[in-house]
Short mmCIF file of C-alpha atoms in Angstrom, two decimals:
data_model
loop_
_atom_site.label_atom_id
_atom_site.label_comp_id
_atom_site.label_asym_id
_atom_site.label_seq_id
_atom_site.Cartn_x
_atom_site.Cartn_y
_atom_site.Cartn_z
CA MET A 1489 -15.18 6.28 57.34
CA ILE A 1490 -11.89 5.74 55.49
CA ARG A 1491 -13.03 2.26 54.44
CA ARG A 1492 -16.32 3.65 53.15
CA GLY A 1493 -14.48 6.28 51.09
CA PHE A 1494 -12.17 3.59 49.69
CA PHE A 1495 -15.11 1.50 48.44
CA GLN A 1496 -16.79 4.58 46.95
CA ASN A 1497 -13.64 5.44 44.99
CA LEU A 1498 -13.30 1.81 43.87
CA ARG A 1499 -16.91 1.83 42.67
CA LYS A 1500 -16.34 5.05 40.73
CA ARG A 1501 -13.25 3.55 39.10
CA LYS A 1502 -15.19 0.45 38.06
CA ILE A 1503 -17.94 2.59 36.55
CA ALA A 1504 -15.35 4.68 34.70
CA ILE A 1505 -13.68 1.51 33.36
CA LEU A 1506 -17.04 0.17 32.19
CA PHE A 1507 -17.69 3.39 30.25
CA VAL A 1508 -14.22 3.36 28.65
CA LEU A 1509 -14.13 -0.40 27.96
CA PRO A 1510 -16.30 -0.42 24.76
CA THR A 1511 -14.16 2.29 23.17
CA ALA A 1512 -10.94 0.55 24.21
CA LEU A 1513 -12.14 -2.78 22.77
CA THR A 1514 -13.22 -1.09 19.54
CA LEU A 1515 -9.82 0.56 19.14
CA LEU A 1516 -8.14 -2.74 19.89
CA ALA A 1517 -10.21 -4.47 17.22
CA ILE A 1518 -9.78 -1.91 14.44
CA THR A 1519 -6.20 -0.69 15.08
CA ILE A 1520 -4.02 -2.87 17.30
CA PHE A 1521 -5.12 -6.26 15.97
CA PRO A 1522 -4.75 -5.33 12.25
CA LEU A 1523 -1.34 -3.80 12.98
CA LEU A 1524 -0.09 -6.95 14.72
CA TYR A 1525 -1.58 -9.14 11.99
CA GLU A 1526 0.15 -7.07 9.32
CA LEU A 1527 3.44 -7.30 11.20
CA ARG A 1528 3.13 -11.08 11.21
CA LEU A 1529 2.23 -11.03 7.52
CA ALA A 1530 5.35 -8.96 6.70
CA PHE A 1531 7.49 -11.99 7.52
CA MET A 1532 5.45 -14.23 5.22
CA SER A 1533 5.48 -14.92 1.50
CA TRP A 1534 1.87 -14.99 0.37
CA GLU A 1535 1.20 -14.69 -3.34
CA LEU A 1536 -2.57 -14.85 -3.26
CA ALA A 1537 -2.88 -15.59 -7.00
CA MET A 1538 -0.54 -18.59 -6.73
CA SER A 1539 -0.81 -19.95 -3.19
CA ALA A 1540 -3.70 -20.29 -0.78
CA SER A 1541 -1.52 -20.26 2.35
CA PRO A 1542 1.33 -18.03 3.53
CA LYS A 1543 4.88 -19.31 4.02
CA PHE A 1544 7.30 -17.92 6.61
CA VAL A 1545 10.37 -16.30 4.96
CA GLY A 1546 11.77 -14.16 7.79
CA ILE A 1547 13.16 -10.83 6.68
CA GLN A 1548 13.49 -11.75 3.00
CA ASN A 1549 10.66 -9.38 2.02
CA PHE A 1550 12.45 -6.45 3.67
CA ILE A 1551 15.80 -7.37 2.08
CA LYS A 1552 14.21 -7.67 -1.36
CA ILE A 1553 12.49 -4.28 -1.02
CA LEU A 1554 15.61 -2.45 0.14
CA THR A 1555 18.17 -4.10 -2.16
CA GLU A 1556 16.40 -5.32 -5.30
CA ASP A 1557 13.18 -3.38 -5.82
CA THR A 1558 14.20 -0.35 -7.92
CA ARG A 1559 10.54 0.56 -8.42
CA PHE A 1560 10.15 0.97 -4.66
CA TRP A 1561 13.00 3.51 -4.59
CA ALA A 1562 11.60 5.27 -7.66
CA SER A 1563 8.23 5.67 -5.94
CA MET A 1564 9.96 6.89 -2.78
CA LYS A 1565 11.79 9.47 -4.90
CA VAL A 1566 8.48 10.68 -6.38
CA THR A 1567 7.01 10.91 -2.86
CA ALA A 1568 10.08 12.81 -1.60
CA THR A 1569 9.88 15.22 -4.55
CA MET A 1570 6.24 16.00 -3.88
CA MET A 1571 6.97 16.21 -0.16
CA THR A 1572 9.80 18.74 -0.49
CA ILE A 1573 8.69 20.88 -3.44
CA GLY A 1574 4.94 20.56 -2.96
CA VAL A 1575 4.83 21.17 0.79
CA THR A 1576 7.33 24.05 0.49
CA ILE A 1577 5.14 25.81 -2.08
CA GLN A 1578 2.06 25.16 0.05
CA LEU A 1579 3.80 26.63 3.09
CA VAL A 1580 4.96 29.77 1.25
CA LEU A 1581 1.56 30.40 -0.34
CA GLY A 1582 -0.26 29.58 2.90
CA PHE A 1583 2.01 31.93 4.83
CA LEU A 1584 1.40 34.80 2.39
CA LEU A 1585 -2.37 34.25 2.40
CA ALA A 1586 -2.42 34.08 6.21
CA LEU A 1587 -0.48 37.35 6.51
CA LEU A 1588 -2.90 39.00 4.11
CA LEU A 1589 -5.98 37.66 5.89
CA ASN A 1590 -4.59 38.68 9.27
CA ARG A 1591 -4.76 42.32 8.16
CA LEU A 1592 -8.37 42.21 6.97
CA GLY A 1593 -9.95 42.54 10.41
CA PRO A 1594 -13.75 41.99 10.41
CA TRP A 1595 -13.71 41.06 6.70
CA ARG A 1596 -11.52 38.04 7.40
CA SER A 1597 -14.19 35.37 8.04
CA PRO A 1598 -15.92 35.28 4.61
CA PHE A 1599 -12.57 35.14 2.79
CA VAL A 1600 -11.33 32.33 5.04
CA SER A 1601 -14.52 30.38 4.35
CA LEU A 1602 -14.11 30.79 0.60
CA LEU A 1603 -10.44 29.83 0.62
CA LEU A 1604 -11.16 26.69 2.66
CA ILE A 1605 -13.48 25.25 -0.01
CA PRO A 1606 -10.69 23.16 -1.66
CA VAL A 1607 -9.90 21.48 1.67
CA MET A 1608 -13.56 20.55 2.15
CA ILE A 1609 -13.77 18.91 -1.28
CA ALA A 1610 -13.19 15.15 -1.21
CA PRO A 1611 -9.86 14.14 -2.82
CA VAL A 1612 -11.80 11.87 -5.21
CA VAL A 1613 -13.83 14.85 -6.46
CA ALA A 1614 -10.67 16.96 -6.75
CA GLY A 1615 -9.03 14.17 -8.75
CA PHE A 1616 -11.92 14.00 -11.25
CA GLN A 1617 -11.95 17.78 -11.44
CA PHE A 1618 -8.28 18.06 -12.38
CA ARG A 1619 -8.51 15.12 -14.75
CA MET A 1620 -11.11 17.08 -16.69
CA ILE A 1621 -9.08 20.30 -16.48
CA TYR A 1622 -5.99 18.56 -17.89
CA HIS A 1623 -7.83 16.73 -20.69
CA ASN A 1624 -5.91 17.09 -23.98
CA GLN A 1625 -8.86 17.83 -26.24
CA PHE A 1626 -11.75 18.98 -24.05
CA GLY A 1627 -9.96 20.39 -20.99
CA PRO A 1628 -10.53 24.09 -20.19
CA LEU A 1629 -6.82 24.63 -19.51
CA ASN A 1630 -5.72 23.87 -23.06
CA TYR A 1631 -8.70 25.82 -24.38
CA LEU A 1632 -7.61 28.93 -22.45
CA ILE A 1633 -4.03 28.49 -23.68
CA GLU A 1634 -5.31 28.27 -27.25
CA LEU A 1635 -7.36 31.46 -26.78
CA ALA A 1636 -4.45 33.32 -25.17
CA THR A 1637 -2.10 32.40 -28.03
CA PHE A 1638 -4.71 33.06 -30.75
CA GLY A 1639 -4.61 29.44 -31.87
CA ARG A 1640 -0.84 29.25 -32.24
CA SER A 1641 -0.56 26.74 -29.35
CA GLN A 1642 -2.82 23.77 -28.69
CA GLY A 1643 -1.68 23.51 -25.07
CA ALA A 1644 0.10 20.48 -23.66
CA ALA A 1645 -0.49 16.83 -22.82
CA TRP A 1646 -0.48 17.61 -19.11
CA ILE A 1647 -0.93 14.09 -17.77
CA ALA A 1648 0.52 12.16 -20.72
CA SER A 1649 3.92 13.84 -20.88
CA PRO A 1650 6.64 12.37 -18.60
CA ASN A 1651 8.16 15.84 -18.25
CA ILE A 1652 5.14 17.64 -16.83
CA ALA A 1653 2.83 14.92 -15.42
CA LEU A 1654 4.36 15.11 -11.92
CA PHE A 1655 4.12 18.91 -12.02
CA ALA A 1656 0.43 18.64 -12.98
CA VAL A 1657 -0.31 16.32 -10.05
CA MET A 1658 1.65 18.58 -7.72
CA VAL A 1659 -0.45 21.59 -8.78
CA ALA A 1660 -3.63 19.68 -7.90
CA ASP A 1661 -2.28 18.81 -4.45
CA ILE A 1662 -1.08 22.39 -3.87
CA TRP A 1663 -4.50 23.76 -4.84
CA GLN A 1664 -6.29 21.49 -2.40
CA TRP A 1665 -4.02 21.69 0.65
CA THR A 1666 -2.53 25.20 0.65
CA PRO A 1667 -5.61 26.52 2.55
CA PHE A 1668 -4.93 23.95 5.28
CA LEU A 1669 -1.49 25.41 6.01
CA MET A 1670 -2.93 28.89 5.59
CA LEU A 1671 -5.43 28.17 8.38
CA ILE A 1672 -2.72 26.84 10.70
CA VAL A 1673 -0.47 29.86 10.12
CA LEU A 1674 -3.43 32.22 10.55
CA ALA A 1675 -4.28 30.58 13.89
CA GLY A 1676 -0.68 31.11 14.98
CA LEU A 1677 -0.77 34.77 13.91
CA GLN A 1678 -4.03 35.33 15.79
CA SER A 1679 -2.46 33.98 18.99
CA ILE A 1680 0.24 36.69 19.02
CA SER A 1681 -0.64 39.62 21.25
CA PRO A 1682 -0.74 43.01 19.42
CA GLU A 1683 1.01 44.53 22.44
CA MET A 1684 4.25 42.80 21.40
CA TYR A 1685 4.22 44.59 18.05
CA GLU A 1686 3.38 47.88 19.76
CA ALA A 1687 6.32 47.46 22.14
CA ALA A 1688 8.63 46.63 19.23
CA GLU A 1689 7.43 49.71 17.34
CA ILE A 1690 8.11 51.92 20.37
CA ASP A 1691 11.63 50.47 20.54
CA GLY A 1692 12.18 51.50 16.92
CA ALA A 1693 11.85 48.12 15.21
CA SER A 1694 10.87 48.14 11.55
CA PRO A 1695 7.99 45.94 10.27
CA TRP A 1696 10.55 43.56 8.74
CA GLN A 1697 12.41 43.25 12.06
CA SER A 1698 9.14 42.65 13.91
CA PHE A 1699 8.29 39.92 11.43
CA TRP A 1700 11.60 38.07 11.83
CA HIS A 1701 12.04 38.54 15.58
CA ILE A 1702 8.43 38.30 16.79
CA THR A 1703 6.16 36.65 14.20
CA VAL A 1704 8.43 33.88 12.91
CA PRO A 1705 9.72 32.64 16.31
CA LEU A 1706 6.26 32.66 17.91
CA ILE A 1707 4.46 30.75 15.16
CA SER A 1708 7.31 28.42 14.16
CA SER A 1709 6.16 25.71 16.57
CA VAL A 1710 2.65 25.73 15.10
CA VAL A 1711 3.98 25.79 11.55
CA ILE A 1712 6.15 22.73 12.20
CA VAL A 1713 3.06 20.78 13.29
CA GLY A 1714 1.29 21.79 10.06
CA ILE A 1715 4.29 20.76 7.95
CA LEU A 1716 4.52 17.44 9.77
CA ILE A 1717 0.85 16.71 9.07
CA ARG A 1718 1.33 17.45 5.37
CA VAL A 1719 4.52 15.38 5.20
CA MET A 1720 2.68 12.39 6.67
CA ASP A 1721 -0.18 13.00 4.23
CA MET A 1722 2.28 12.76 1.33
CA PHE A 1723 3.00 9.16 2.28
CA LYS A 1724 -0.75 8.52 1.92
CA LEU A 1725 -1.20 10.41 -1.35
CA PHE A 1726 -3.30 8.08 -3.47
CA ASP A 1727 -6.64 9.52 -4.61
CA ILE A 1728 -5.35 12.22 -6.94
CA ILE A 1729 -2.64 9.94 -8.36
CA TYR A 1730 -5.14 7.16 -9.04
CA LEU A 1731 -7.72 9.41 -10.70
CA VAL A 1732 -5.52 11.90 -12.57
CA THR A 1733 -2.59 9.85 -13.89
CA GLY A 1734 -2.90 6.29 -12.56
CA GLY A 1735 0.80 6.49 -11.69
CA GLY A 1736 1.74 7.14 -15.30
CA PRO A 1737 3.02 7.82 -17.80
CA GLY A 1738 5.21 4.83 -17.00
CA ASN A 1739 5.74 5.26 -13.27
CA VAL A 1740 6.67 8.96 -13.32
CA THR A 1741 3.91 9.93 -10.87
CA GLU A 1742 3.81 6.67 -8.91
CA THR A 1743 3.98 7.53 -5.20
CA ILE A 1744 4.86 4.98 -2.54
CA SER A 1745 1.22 4.60 -1.46
CA PHE A 1746 0.14 3.94 -5.04
CA TYR A 1747 2.91 1.38 -5.53
CA THR A 1748 1.88 -0.33 -2.30
CA TYR A 1749 -1.69 -0.46 -3.60
CA LEU A 1750 -0.49 -2.10 -6.84
CA GLN A 1751 1.50 -4.73 -4.96
CA GLY A 1752 -1.43 -5.61 -2.73
CA PHE A 1753 -4.51 -5.25 -4.92
CA LYS A 1754 -3.16 -5.84 -8.41
CA PHE A 1755 -0.22 -8.22 -7.95
CA PHE A 1756 -1.71 -9.80 -4.75
CA SER A 1757 1.69 -10.06 -3.00
CA LEU A 1758 0.27 -9.70 0.49
CA GLY A 1759 3.39 -10.43 2.54
CA TYR A 1760 5.52 -8.17 0.34
CA THR A 1761 2.93 -5.40 0.62
CA ALA A 1762 2.82 -5.69 4.42
CA ALA A 1763 6.62 -5.41 4.61
CA MET A 1764 6.53 -2.35 2.37
CA ALA A 1765 3.87 -0.74 4.55
CA PHE A 1766 5.98 -1.27 7.68
CA ILE A 1767 9.02 0.31 6.02
CA GLN A 1768 6.88 3.35 5.28
CA LEU A 1769 5.67 3.37 8.89
CA ILE A 1770 9.27 3.37 10.15
CA VAL A 1771 10.19 6.23 7.80
CA ILE A 1772 7.19 8.26 8.98
CA ILE A 1773 8.06 7.64 12.64
CA VAL A 1774 11.67 8.77 12.07
CA ILE A 1775 10.56 11.93 10.25
CA SER A 1776 7.99 12.66 12.96
CA GLN A 1777 10.60 12.34 15.71
CA ILE A 1778 12.94 14.72 13.88
CA PHE A 1779 10.19 17.32 13.50
CA LEU A 1780 8.99 16.96 17.10
CA LYS A 1781 12.51 17.24 18.52
CA TYR A 1782 13.07 20.38 16.47
CA GLN A 1783 9.76 21.76 17.69
CA LYS A 1784 10.74 21.05 21.30
CA ARG A 1785 14.05 22.82 20.75
CA LEU A 1786 12.25 25.87 19.38
CA ARG A 1787 9.92 25.94 22.39
CA GLY A 1788 12.90 25.76 24.71
CA ALA A 1789 14.59 28.62 22.88
CA ALA A 1790 11.42 30.69 23.09
#
């Protein structure tokens, strides 16, 4: 009887493995293999426009990126600026919208659906949209400024001026992704039991005290996950940059993902590009670990 049960369990395991095997092989083919191939390529010098075969150079690509490539650090600075200022504004606006929606009751659903429209728009479409909005001569933004000032101002060169181009790109990203953080914060607010607020009110707590001592601690863990997702997205920010400014003027709006694209698909430095991509991966892993450790600490405190 025991032996029969053993063979039945073994058969079930084999069937389960057969069902999982195609998915596992697919993941291996499209994720693990390219990652290992890129890691190997990061230690090679392969200028596709000049040489047909790669040459092993060890860690020279990494040393060159970290010590000589000022453009790499400039693009990292642009990414960090958008990551800190842009995500902070998105979080504040998303938080305020979520608090407002949380009080609407049965009227909440249609407003949430309307506010989520920017998130559902493809980044390519959003990029074209803002490129038209910011157009110097035919853009509606400058037209509205001209109307508001009775013709005394012709607006601004939103994507041609080094002083405001990054701000213009940041506005486009904020418009598209603020509803995402709003939805995450709203989900956190909906998970808080109303009885906790009722108990706090009975104890004499003011709405402000309830907010700081009940709302913020209970949704902080969820909010950190949302921030982490947006921070990782900033390292992949490409579509809007490519379509709105093309990294210009100069390299004022050139993010690290856009610079990586230029190295790989315009300059054809494949080994150098692979090394740059792995440096970004390491930075993202470090940032993720910091956020997750902080989230774990908050859960422990709660």
